């Protein structure tokens, strides 16, 4: 099984080469999310949640970019698997006709809730990202000759990826010093409050022409080096179980929301990627050895300290985490591969990204 999985990953990655000069499987790819997808939108914002300095991006082809990893994000790799020649540009620098291929709106520390992450500084919450998308939609209509039906037809064919919720837990619910939500809601109530707001936000994306939408569930936030050092583990667990338990409430409801959206909204296809389950794969089989600390030396905020290139770990393909929150490119490759071509029906529901793109 494990050997089969590595062969499978190699096969998927070899497709990257095959697609490079071909036509992409969808005309455009729009990315909404948090630091797992941010590729530079936070660079000019007054916030601690920025990654535009070394050693972030040391393995990215053009160097440091604002990505919270050593190299590409999972979303960059999904773009490659879809056949895009270039990575989707961040909203803050996308210009001209580039936007016809898609835009990346993701912003580190952002959440479904507007206030999420605000103790770190500025960010673009999901509501803000959706407002930025409206700007793009108008520009695309302009580029297509101000022909509304042509623009709608075009936007209907694109792929939309939304990965939100991680920070509504890490940088909100589990920081009672800064946010009141843990006092106001039980874990189950909070998950429902988030899902109700998320549902409205996803519907507004649909109203702007999205018909192929992939929603990423929240990952095992209790297994990050930051969670482990901040909260400690109990009962011999490797992770902070109460954090993982809280996000399972959200993920269960998100999967139910997918069913409702698929039956309520005509001509639309929503799919769920089980990021939580992917966090349980036996990574030793891929050569990973270290999961409880990141590869780079970190500051108090869990992010890489600047200018410590000489003290980063020797072999980053053996580390799950780059800093105390964000995975290495090696892990991002595995996540992207499994989201794109799922190993089984639990990875992606009701279909994986490769099937969604082909519809
Ligand atoms: C778009 O941005 C790139 C780099 O950010 C710049 O080199 C290029 O001149 C810009 N193009 C237009 C049409 O503004
Ligand atoms: C979101 O929160 C910021 C403060 O972090 C506030 O200035 C802004 O008005 C809020 N936006 C909305 C739409 O509530
Ligand atoms: C607008 O686009 C539609 C669909 O692409 C096309 O059939 C129609 O002729 C266009 N209308 C104008 C005025 O160009
Ligand atoms: C540890 O495990 C015991 C037995 O399963 C359980 O009763 C207890 O609540 C657990 N403690 C924590 C902190 O999860
Ligand atoms: C879908 O429609 C049902 C029946 O009208 C309704 O109860 C439910 O709230 C809707 N769900 C969403 C997410 O729109
Ligand atoms: C994970 O994989 C490693 C190496 O292939 C193996 O030694 C170990 O027993 C596996 N662990 C589990 C829980 O399957
Ligand atoms: C880095 O780690 C991988 C996985 O354990 C191993 O295959 C590779 O040989 C290592 N490379 C170096 C230079 O140590």
CSV table of C-alpha atoms and ligand atoms in Angstrom, one decimal:
chain,number,residue,atom,x,y,z
A,1,UNK,CA,0.0,0.0,0.0
A,2,UNK,CA,2.7,2.5,1.0
A,3,UNK,CA,5.0,1.5,-1.9
A,4,UNK,CA,2.0,1.8,-4.2
A,5,UNK,CA,1.4,5.3,-2.9
A,6,UNK,CA,4.9,6.5,-3.6
A,7,UNK,CA,4.8,5.1,-7.1
A,8,UNK,CA,1.5,6.9,-7.5
A,9,UNK,CA,3.0,10.2,-6.3
A,10,UNK,CA,5.9,9.8,-8.7
A,11,UNK,CA,3.5,9.2,-11.5
A,12,UNK,CA,1.5,12.3,-10.6
A,13,UNK,CA,4.6,14.4,-10.4
A,14,UNK,CA,5.8,13.2,-13.8
A,15,UNK,CA,2.6,14.6,-15.2
A,16,UNK,CA,4.0,18.1,-14.3
A,17,UNK,CA,6.5,17.7,-17.1
A,18,UNK,CA,4.0,16.3,-19.5
A,19,UNK,CA,1.6,19.3,-19.1
A,20,UNK,CA,4.1,22.1,-19.2
A,21,UNK,CA,3.6,23.1,-22.8
A,22,UNK,CA,0.1,21.8,-23.2
A,23,UNK,CA,-3.2,23.5,-22.7
A,24,UNK,CA,-4.3,23.9,-19.1
A,25,UNK,CA,-7.4,21.7,-18.1
A,26,UNK,CA,-9.4,24.8,-17.1
A,27,UNK,CA,-9.0,28.3,-18.5
A,28,UNK,CA,-8.4,29.9,-15.1
A,29,UNK,CA,-7.8,29.0,-11.4
A,30,UNK,CA,-8.8,31.3,-8.6
A,31,UNK,CA,-7.3,30.7,-5.1
A,32,UNK,CA,-8.9,31.9,-1.8
A,33,UNK,CA,-7.2,31.0,1.5
A,34,UNK,CA,-4.7,31.6,4.3
A,35,UNK,CA,-1.0,31.3,4.7
A,36,UNK,CA,-1.0,27.8,3.2
A,37,UNK,CA,-1.9,29.4,-0.1
A,38,UNK,CA,-0.5,33.0,0.2
A,39,UNK,CA,2.1,33.7,-2.4
A,40,UNK,CA,2.8,37.4,-1.6
A,41,UNK,CA,-0.5,39.2,-0.9
A,42,UNK,CA,0.7,40.0,2.7
A,43,UNK,CA,4.1,41.3,1.6
A,44,UNK,CA,3.2,45.0,1.8
A,45,UNK,CA,0.7,44.8,4.7
A,46,UNK,CA,1.6,45.9,8.3
A,47,UNK,CA,1.6,42.4,9.8
A,48,UNK,CA,3.8,39.8,11.4
A,49,UNK,CA,2.2,37.2,9.1
A,50,UNK,CA,4.6,37.8,6.2
A,51,UNK,CA,7.1,35.5,4.7
A,52,UNK,CA,9.0,37.8,2.3
A,53,UNK,CA,12.4,37.2,3.8
A,54,UNK,CA,15.0,34.4,3.8
A,55,UNK,CA,14.9,31.6,4.6
A,56,UNK,CA,11.3,31.5,3.3
A,57,UNK,CA,11.3,30.6,-0.4
A,58,UNK,CA,15.0,29.4,-0.4
A,59,UNK,CA,14.0,26.6,-2.8
A,60,UNK,CA,11.5,28.6,-4.8
A,61,UNK,CA,12.9,29.0,-8.4
A,62,UNK,CA,13.0,32.8,-8.2
A,63,UNK,CA,13.9,33.0,-4.5
A,64,UNK,CA,11.9,34.6,-1.6
A,65,UNK,CA,8.4,35.5,-2.6
A,66,UNK,CA,6.1,35.6,0.4
A,67,UNK,CA,5.3,31.9,0.5
A,68,UNK,CA,5.2,30.4,4.0
A,69,UNK,CA,7.4,27.4,3.0
A,70,UNK,CA,10.8,26.7,1.6
A,71,UNK,CA,9.4,26.3,-1.9
A,72,UNK,CA,6.1,25.9,-3.6
A,73,UNK,CA,2.7,25.7,-1.9
A,74,UNK,CA,0.3,22.9,-2.5
A,75,UNK,CA,-1.8,25.3,-4.6
A,76,UNK,CA,1.2,26.2,-6.8
A,77,UNK,CA,1.6,22.4,-7.4
A,78,UNK,CA,-2.1,21.9,-8.1
A,79,UNK,CA,-1.8,24.7,-10.7
A,80,UNK,CA,1.1,22.8,-12.3
A,81,UNK,CA,-0.9,19.6,-12.3
A,82,UNK,CA,-3.8,21.4,-14.0
A,83,UNK,CA,-1.3,22.4,-16.7
A,84,UNK,CA,-0.7,26.1,-16.0
A,85,UNK,CA,2.7,27.1,-17.2
A,86,UNK,CA,3.1,29.9,-14.6
A,87,UNK,CA,2.0,30.0,-11.0
A,88,UNK,CA,-1.2,32.0,-10.5
A,89,UNK,CA,-0.2,35.6,-9.6
A,90,UNK,CA,-1.2,37.2,-6.2
A,91,UNK,CA,-4.0,39.7,-6.4
A,92,UNK,CA,-1.6,42.5,-5.2
A,93,UNK,CA,0.7,42.2,-8.2
A,94,UNK,CA,-1.6,40.6,-10.9
A,95,UNK,CA,-2.1,43.0,-13.7
A,96,UNK,CA,-3.1,43.2,-17.4
A,97,UNK,CA,-4.4,40.1,-19.1
A,98,UNK,CA,-2.6,37.8,-16.5
A,99,UNK,CA,-5.8,37.8,-14.6
A,100,UNK,CA,-7.5,35.8,-17.3
A,101,UNK,CA,-5.6,32.7,-16.1
A,102,UNK,CA,-6.7,33.3,-12.5
A,103,UNK,CA,-5.7,35.2,-9.4
A,104,UNK,CA,-4.5,34.1,-5.9
A,105,UNK,CA,-6.2,36.1,-3.2
A,106,UNK,CA,-4.9,34.1,-0.2
A,107,UNK,CA,-3.7,36.1,2.9
A,108,UNK,CA,-1.7,34.8,5.8
A,109,UNK,CA,-3.6,34.9,9.2
A,110,UNK,CA,-7.0,35.4,7.4
A,111,UNK,CA,-10.1,33.5,8.3
A,112,UNK,CA,-13.8,33.1,7.6
A,113,UNK,CA,-14.4,35.6,10.4
A,114,UNK,CA,-13.2,39.1,9.8
A,115,UNK,CA,-11.5,39.6,13.2
A,116,UNK,CA,-9.5,36.3,13.0
A,117,UNK,CA,-5.8,36.9,13.0
A,118,UNK,CA,-6.1,40.6,13.8
A,119,UNK,CA,-3.7,40.5,16.8
A,120,UNK,CA,-0.9,39.8,14.2
A,121,UNK,CA,-1.8,42.9,12.2
A,122,UNK,CA,-3.5,43.5,8.8
A,123,UNK,CA,-4.7,40.7,6.6
A,124,UNK,CA,-7.3,40.1,3.9
A,125,UNK,CA,-10.2,38.1,5.4
A,126,UNK,CA,-12.4,35.9,3.2
A,127,UNK,CA,-14.9,38.8,2.9
A,128,UNK,CA,-12.0,41.0,1.7
A,129,UNK,CA,-10.8,38.3,-0.7
A,130,UNK,CA,-14.3,38.0,-2.2
A,131,UNK,CA,-14.4,41.8,-2.6
A,132,UNK,CA,-11.1,41.6,-4.4
A,133,UNK,CA,-12.5,38.9,-6.6
A,134,UNK,CA,-15.3,41.2,-7.7
A,135,UNK,CA,-12.7,43.7,-8.9
A,136,UNK,CA,-11.2,40.9,-11.0
A,137,UNK,CA,-14.5,39.8,-12.3
A,138,UNK,CA,-15.2,43.4,-13.6
A,139,UNK,CA,-11.7,43.6,-15.1
A,140,UNK,CA,-12.3,40.2,-16.9
A,141,UNK,CA,-15.6,41.5,-18.3
A,142,UNK,CA,-13.7,44.5,-19.6
A,143,UNK,CA,-11.0,42.3,-21.2
A,144,UNK,CA,-13.7,40.3,-22.9
A,145,UNK,CA,-15.2,43.4,-24.5
A,146,UNK,CA,-17.7,44.3,-21.7
A,147,UNK,CA,-19.8,41.4,-22.9
A,148,UNK,CA,-21.4,40.1,-19.7
A,149,UNK,CA,-22.6,36.8,-21.1
A,150,UNK,CA,-19.1,36.1,-22.5
A,151,UNK,CA,-17.6,36.8,-19.1
A,152,UNK,CA,-20.1,34.6,-17.3
A,153,UNK,CA,-19.5,31.8,-19.7
A,154,UNK,CA,-15.7,32.2,-19.1
A,155,UNK,CA,-15.9,32.4,-15.3
A,156,UNK,CA,-18.2,29.3,-15.2
A,157,UNK,CA,-15.4,27.1,-16.7
A,158,UNK,CA,-12.8,28.2,-14.1
A,159,UNK,CA,-11.7,26.2,-11.0
A,160,UNK,CA,-12.1,27.9,-7.6
A,161,UNK,CA,-10.2,26.7,-4.6
A,162,UNK,CA,-11.1,27.9,-1.1
A,163,UNK,CA,-9.2,26.8,2.0
A,164,UNK,CA,-10.4,28.6,5.1
A,165,UNK,CA,-11.0,27.9,8.8
A,166,UNK,CA,-7.5,27.0,10.1
A,167,UNK,CA,-7.0,30.5,11.5
A,168,UNK,CA,-10.5,30.7,12.9
A,169,UNK,CA,-9.2,28.1,15.3
A,170,UNK,CA,-5.4,28.8,15.6
A,171,UNK,CA,-5.7,32.6,15.6
A,172,UNK,CA,-9.1,33.0,17.2
A,173,UNK,CA,-10.8,30.2,19.2
A,174,UNK,CA,-7.6,28.8,20.7
A,175,UNK,CA,-6.3,32.3,21.7
A,176,UNK,CA,-8.8,33.3,24.4
A,177,UNK,CA,-6.4,36.0,25.5
A,178,UNK,CA,-7.2,37.9,22.3
A,179,UNK,CA,-10.6,36.6,21.2
A,180,UNK,CA,-13.9,35.9,23.1
A,181,UNK,CA,-15.2,33.1,20.9
A,182,UNK,CA,-14.1,30.2,23.2
A,183,UNK,CA,-16.0,31.8,26.1
A,184,UNK,CA,-19.1,32.4,23.9
A,185,UNK,CA,-19.4,29.1,22.0
A,186,UNK,CA,-18.9,25.4,22.6
A,187,UNK,CA,-16.8,23.6,20.0
A,188,UNK,CA,-19.9,22.4,18.2
A,189,UNK,CA,-21.6,25.8,18.3
A,190,UNK,CA,-18.5,27.5,17.0
A,191,UNK,CA,-18.2,25.1,14.1
A,192,UNK,CA,-21.8,25.9,13.2
A,193,UNK,CA,-21.3,29.6,13.4
A,194,UNK,CA,-18.3,29.3,11.1
A,195,UNK,CA,-20.2,27.1,8.7
A,196,UNK,CA,-23.2,29.4,8.5
A,197,UNK,CA,-20.9,32.4,7.6
A,198,UNK,CA,-18.8,30.2,5.2
A,199,UNK,CA,-22.0,29.1,3.5
A,200,UNK,CA,-23.0,32.7,2.7
A,201,UNK,CA,-19.5,33.5,1.5
A,202,UNK,CA,-19.4,30.4,-0.9
A,203,UNK,CA,-22.8,31.4,-2.2
A,204,UNK,CA,-21.5,34.9,-3.1
A,205,UNK,CA,-18.7,33.2,-5.0
A,206,UNK,CA,-21.4,31.2,-6.9
A,207,UNK,CA,-23.2,34.4,-7.6
A,208,UNK,CA,-20.0,35.7,-9.2
A,209,UNK,CA,-19.9,32.8,-11.6
A,210,UNK,CA,-18.1,30.0,-9.8
A,211,UNK,CA,-19.4,26.6,-10.8
A,212,UNK,CA,-16.4,24.3,-10.0
A,213,UNK,CA,-15.4,24.8,-6.4
A,214,UNK,CA,-13.0,22.8,-4.2
A,215,UNK,CA,-13.3,23.4,-0.5
A,216,UNK,CA,-10.4,22.3,1.7
A,217,UNK,CA,-11.2,21.1,5.2
A,218,UNK,CA,-9.2,22.2,8.2
A,219,UNK,CA,-6.0,20.2,8.8
A,220,UNK,CA,-4.6,18.6,12.0
A,221,UNK,CA,-3.9,22.0,13.6
A,222,UNK,CA,-3.2,20.2,16.9
A,223,UNK,CA,-0.1,18.5,15.3
A,224,UNK,CA,1.9,21.6,14.4
A,225,UNK,CA,5.1,22.2,16.4
A,226,UNK,CA,3.5,25.4,17.6
A,227,UNK,CA,0.5,23.7,19.0
A,228,UNK,CA,2.6,21.1,20.7
A,229,UNK,CA,4.9,23.6,22.3
A,230,UNK,CA,2.1,26.0,23.3
A,231,UNK,CA,-0.4,23.5,24.7
A,232,UNK,CA,1.5,20.3,25.3
A,233,UNK,CA,0.2,16.9,24.6
A,234,UNK,CA,-1.7,14.5,26.9
A,235,UNK,CA,-2.3,10.8,27.2
A,236,UNK,CA,0.8,9.9,25.1
A,237,UNK,CA,-0.7,11.5,22.0
A,238,UNK,CA,1.7,13.0,19.5
A,239,UNK,CA,-0.7,16.0,19.0
A,240,UNK,CA,-2.9,18.4,20.9
A,241,UNK,CA,-6.1,16.3,20.9
A,242,UNK,CA,-8.5,19.1,21.9
A,243,UNK,CA,-7.5,21.2,18.9
A,244,UNK,CA,-8.0,18.3,16.5
A,245,UNK,CA,-11.3,17.4,18.1
A,246,UNK,CA,-12.6,21.0,17.6
A,247,UNK,CA,-11.8,21.1,13.9
A,248,UNK,CA,-13.4,17.7,13.3
A,249,UNK,CA,-16.7,19.3,14.2
A,250,UNK,CA,-16.1,21.9,11.5
A,251,UNK,CA,-15.0,19.3,8.9
A,252,UNK,CA,-18.1,17.1,9.5
A,253,UNK,CA,-20.3,20.1,8.9
A,254,UNK,CA,-18.4,21.2,5.9
A,255,UNK,CA,-18.9,17.9,4.2
A,256,UNK,CA,-22.7,18.2,4.9
A,257,UNK,CA,-22.6,21.7,3.5
A,258,UNK,CA,-21.0,20.3,0.3
A,259,UNK,CA,-24.1,18.0,-0.1
A,260,UNK,CA,-26.5,20.9,0.4
A,261,UNK,CA,-24.6,23.2,-2.0
A,262,UNK,CA,-24.5,20.5,-4.6
A,263,UNK,CA,-28.3,19.9,-4.4
A,264,UNK,CA,-29.4,23.6,-3.9
A,265,UNK,CA,-27.3,25.4,-6.5
A,266,UNK,CA,-28.0,24.6,-10.1
A,267,UNK,CA,-25.1,23.7,-12.5
A,268,UNK,CA,-22.6,23.9,-9.7
A,269,UNK,CA,-20.1,21.2,-8.5
A,270,UNK,CA,-18.6,21.5,-5.0
A,271,UNK,CA,-16.0,19.1,-3.8
A,272,UNK,CA,-14.4,18.5,-0.3
A,273,UNK,CA,-10.7,17.8,0.2
A,274,UNK,CA,-10.1,16.0,3.4
A,275,UNK,CA,-6.9,17.8,4.5
A,276,UNK,CA,-7.4,16.4,8.0
A,277,UNK,CA,-7.1,12.8,6.9
A,278,UNK,CA,-4.1,13.5,4.7
A,279,UNK,CA,-2.3,14.6,7.9
A,280,UNK,CA,-2.5,11.1,9.1
A,281,UNK,CA,-0.6,9.4,6.3
A,282,UNK,CA,2.5,7.4,7.4
A,283,UNK,CA,5.1,9.8,6.3
A,284,UNK,CA,8.0,7.7,7.4
A,285,UNK,CA,7.4,5.7,4.2
A,286,UNK,CA,8.4,8.9,2.3
A,287,UNK,CA,11.6,9.4,4.2
A,288,UNK,CA,10.3,12.0,6.7
A,289,UNK,CA,11.9,11.7,10.2
A,290,UNK,CA,11.1,14.9,12.1
A,291,UNK,CA,7.5,16.2,12.8
A,292,UNK,CA,7.8,18.0,16.2
A,293,UNK,CA,10.0,20.9,15.2
A,294,UNK,CA,10.4,22.9,12.0
A,295,UNK,CA,13.5,23.1,9.8
A,296,UNK,CA,14.2,26.8,10.4
A,297,UNK,CA,15.0,28.3,13.8
A,298,UNK,CA,11.8,30.2,14.9
A,299,UNK,CA,11.0,33.3,16.9
A,300,UNK,CA,8.3,33.6,19.5
A,301,UNK,CA,5.6,33.9,16.8
A,302,UNK,CA,6.6,30.5,15.4
A,303,UNK,CA,7.8,31.9,12.1
A,304,UNK,CA,11.4,31.5,10.8
A,305,UNK,CA,13.9,34.0,12.1
A,306,UNK,CA,15.3,36.2,9.3
A,307,UNK,CA,18.9,35.6,8.1
A,308,UNK,CA,19.5,32.2,9.7
A,309,UNK,CA,20.3,30.4,6.5
A,310,UNK,CA,23.3,28.7,8.2
A,311,UNK,CA,21.3,27.2,11.0
A,312,UNK,CA,18.4,25.7,9.0
A,313,UNK,CA,18.2,21.9,9.0
A,314,UNK,CA,20.6,20.1,6.7
A,315,UNK,CA,18.0,17.9,5.0
A,316,UNK,CA,14.6,19.5,4.6
A,317,UNK,CA,13.0,16.5,2.8
A,318,UNK,CA,13.2,14.8,6.2
A,319,UNK,CA,11.1,17.5,8.0
A,320,UNK,CA,7.3,17.8,7.9
A,321,UNK,CA,7.4,21.5,9.0
A,322,UNK,CA,9.4,24.4,7.6
A,323,UNK,CA,8.6,26.7,10.6
A,324,UNK,CA,6.3,26.0,13.6
A,325,UNK,CA,3.1,26.1,11.5
A,326,UNK,CA,3.7,25.5,7.8
A,327,UNK,CA,4.8,22.4,6.0
A,328,UNK,CA,7.8,21.9,3.8
A,329,UNK,CA,7.5,21.8,0.0
A,330,UNK,CA,8.1,18.0,0.3
A,331,UNK,CA,4.8,17.7,2.3
A,332,UNK,CA,3.0,20.2,0.0
A,333,UNK,CA,3.8,17.9,-3.0
A,334,UNK,CA,2.2,15.0,-1.3
A,335,UNK,CA,-0.9,17.0,-0.3
A,336,UNK,CA,-1.3,18.4,-3.8
A,337,UNK,CA,-0.9,15.0,-5.4
A,338,UNK,CA,-3.6,13.4,-3.2
A,339,UNK,CA,-6.0,16.4,-3.6
A,340,UNK,CA,-5.6,16.2,-7.4
A,341,UNK,CA,-5.8,12.4,-7.8
A,342,UNK,CA,-7.3,10.9,-4.6
A,343,UNK,CA,-6.1,7.6,-3.2
A,344,UNK,CA,-9.7,6.7,-2.3
A,345,UNK,CA,-13.2,8.2,-1.8
A,346,UNK,CA,-12.3,9.6,1.6
A,347,UNK,CA,-9.5,11.9,0.4
A,348,UNK,CA,-11.9,13.9,-1.8
A,349,UNK,CA,-15.7,13.9,-1.8
A,350,UNK,CA,-17.6,13.5,-4.1
A,351,UNK,CA,-14.6,13.7,-6.5
A,352,UNK,CA,-11.0,14.8,-6.7
A,353,UNK,CA,-9.7,17.9,-8.4
A,354,UNK,CA,-8.7,16.1,-11.6
A,355,UNK,CA,-12.3,15.0,-12.2
A,356,UNK,CA,-13.8,18.3,-11.2
A,357,UNK,CA,-11.6,20.1,-13.7
A,358,UNK,CA,-12.7,17.7,-16.5
A,359,UNK,CA,-16.4,18.2,-16.0
B,1,LIG,C1,2.8,43.8,-14.6
B,1,LIG,O1,3.6,43.5,-13.5
B,1,LIG,C2,4.9,43.1,-13.8
B,1,LIG,C3,5.6,42.7,-12.5
B,1,LIG,O2,4.9,43.0,-11.4
B,1,LIG,C4,5.6,44.2,-14.6
B,1,LIG,O3,6.9,43.8,-15.0
B,1,LIG,C5,4.7,44.5,-15.8
B,1,LIG,O4,5.3,45.7,-16.5
B,1,LIG,C6,3.3,44.9,-15.4
B,1,LIG,N1,2.5,45.0,-16.6
B,1,LIG,C7,1.6,45.9,-16.8
B,1,LIG,C8,0.8,45.9,-18.1
B,1,LIG,O5,1.3,46.8,-16.0
B,2,LIG,C1,-12.9,43.9,9.7
B,2,LIG,O1,-12.1,44.2,10.8
B,2,LIG,C2,-11.3,45.3,10.7
B,2,LIG,C3,-10.4,45.4,11.9
B,2,LIG,O2,-9.6,44.3,11.9
B,2,LIG,C4,-12.3,46.5,10.6
B,2,LIG,O3,-11.5,47.7,10.4
B,2,LIG,C5,-13.2,46.3,9.4
B,2,LIG,O4,-14.1,47.4,9.3
B,2,LIG,C6,-13.9,45.0,9.5
B,2,LIG,N1,-14.7,44.8,8.2
B,2,LIG,C7,-15.9,44.3,8.2
B,2,LIG,C8,-16.5,44.1,6.9
B,2,LIG,O5,-16.5,44.0,9.2
B,3,LIG,C1,-21.2,38.1,-26.3
B,3,LIG,O1,-20.6,36.9,-26.1
B,3,LIG,C2,-21.5,35.8,-26.5
B,3,LIG,C3,-21.0,34.5,-25.9
B,3,LIG,O2,-19.6,34.4,-26.1
B,3,LIG,C4,-21.6,35.9,-28.0
B,3,LIG,O3,-22.5,34.8,-28.4
B,3,LIG,C5,-22.2,37.2,-28.4
B,3,LIG,O4,-22.1,37.3,-29.8
B,3,LIG,C6,-21.3,38.4,-27.8
B,3,LIG,N1,-22.0,39.6,-28.0
B,3,LIG,C7,-21.4,40.7,-28.6
B,3,LIG,C8,-22.3,41.9,-28.7
B,3,LIG,O5,-20.3,40.6,-28.9
B,4,LIG,C1,-7.0,10.7,28.7
B,4,LIG,O1,-7.6,9.5,28.5
B,4,LIG,C2,-8.6,9.1,29.4
B,4,LIG,C3,-9.0,7.7,29.1
B,4,LIG,O2,-9.3,7.5,27.8
B,4,LIG,C4,-9.7,10.1,29.4
B,4,LIG,O3,-10.7,9.8,30.3
B,4,LIG,C5,-9.2,11.5,29.6
B,4,LIG,O4,-10.2,12.5,29.4
B,4,LIG,C6,-8.0,11.8,28.7
B,4,LIG,N1,-7.4,13.1,29.0
B,4,LIG,C7,-7.3,14.1,28.1
B,4,LIG,C8,-6.8,15.4,28.7
B,4,LIG,O5,-7.7,14.0,27.0
B,5,LIG,C1,-30.6,23.9,0.9
B,5,LIG,O1,-32.0,23.8,0.7
B,5,LIG,C2,-32.6,23.3,1.9
B,5,LIG,C3,-34.1,23.1,1.5
B,5,LIG,O2,-34.6,24.3,1.0
B,5,LIG,C4,-32.4,24.3,3.0
B,5,LIG,O3,-33.0,23.8,4.2
B,5,LIG,C5,-30.9,24.5,3.3
B,5,LIG,O4,-30.7,25.5,4.3
B,5,LIG,C6,-30.2,24.9,2.0
B,5,LIG,N1,-28.8,24.8,2.3
B,5,LIG,C7,-27.9,25.7,1.7
B,5,LIG,C8,-26.5,25.6,2.1
B,5,LIG,O5,-28.3,26.6,0.9
B,6,LIG,C1,5.2,3.7,9.0
B,6,LIG,O1,6.2,3.4,8.0
B,6,LIG,C2,7.4,3.0,8.6
B,6,LIG,C3,8.4,2.8,7.4
B,6,LIG,O2,7.8,2.3,6.3
B,6,LIG,C4,7.2,1.7,9.4
B,6,LIG,O3,8.4,1.2,10.0
B,6,LIG,C5,6.2,1.9,10.5
B,6,LIG,O4,5.9,0.7,11.2
B,6,LIG,C6,4.9,2.5,9.9
B,6,LIG,N1,4.0,2.9,11.0
B,6,LIG,C7,2.7,2.6,11.0
B,6,LIG,C8,2.0,3.1,12.2
B,6,LIG,O5,2.2,2.0,10.1
B,7,LIG,C1,17.8,13.5,2.6
B,7,LIG,O1,16.8,12.7,3.2
B,7,LIG,C2,16.3,11.8,2.2
B,7,LIG,C3,15.1,11.1,2.9
B,7,LIG,O2,15.5,10.6,4.2
B,7,LIG,C4,17.4,10.8,1.8
B,7,LIG,O3,16.8,10.0,0.8
B,7,LIG,C5,18.5,11.6,1.2
B,7,LIG,O4,19.6,10.8,0.8
B,7,LIG,C6,19.0,12.7,2.2
B,7,LIG,N1,20.0,13.5,1.5
B,7,LIG,C7,21.1,13.9,2.1
B,7,LIG,C8,22.0,14.8,1.3
B,7,LIG,O5,21.4,13.6,3.2
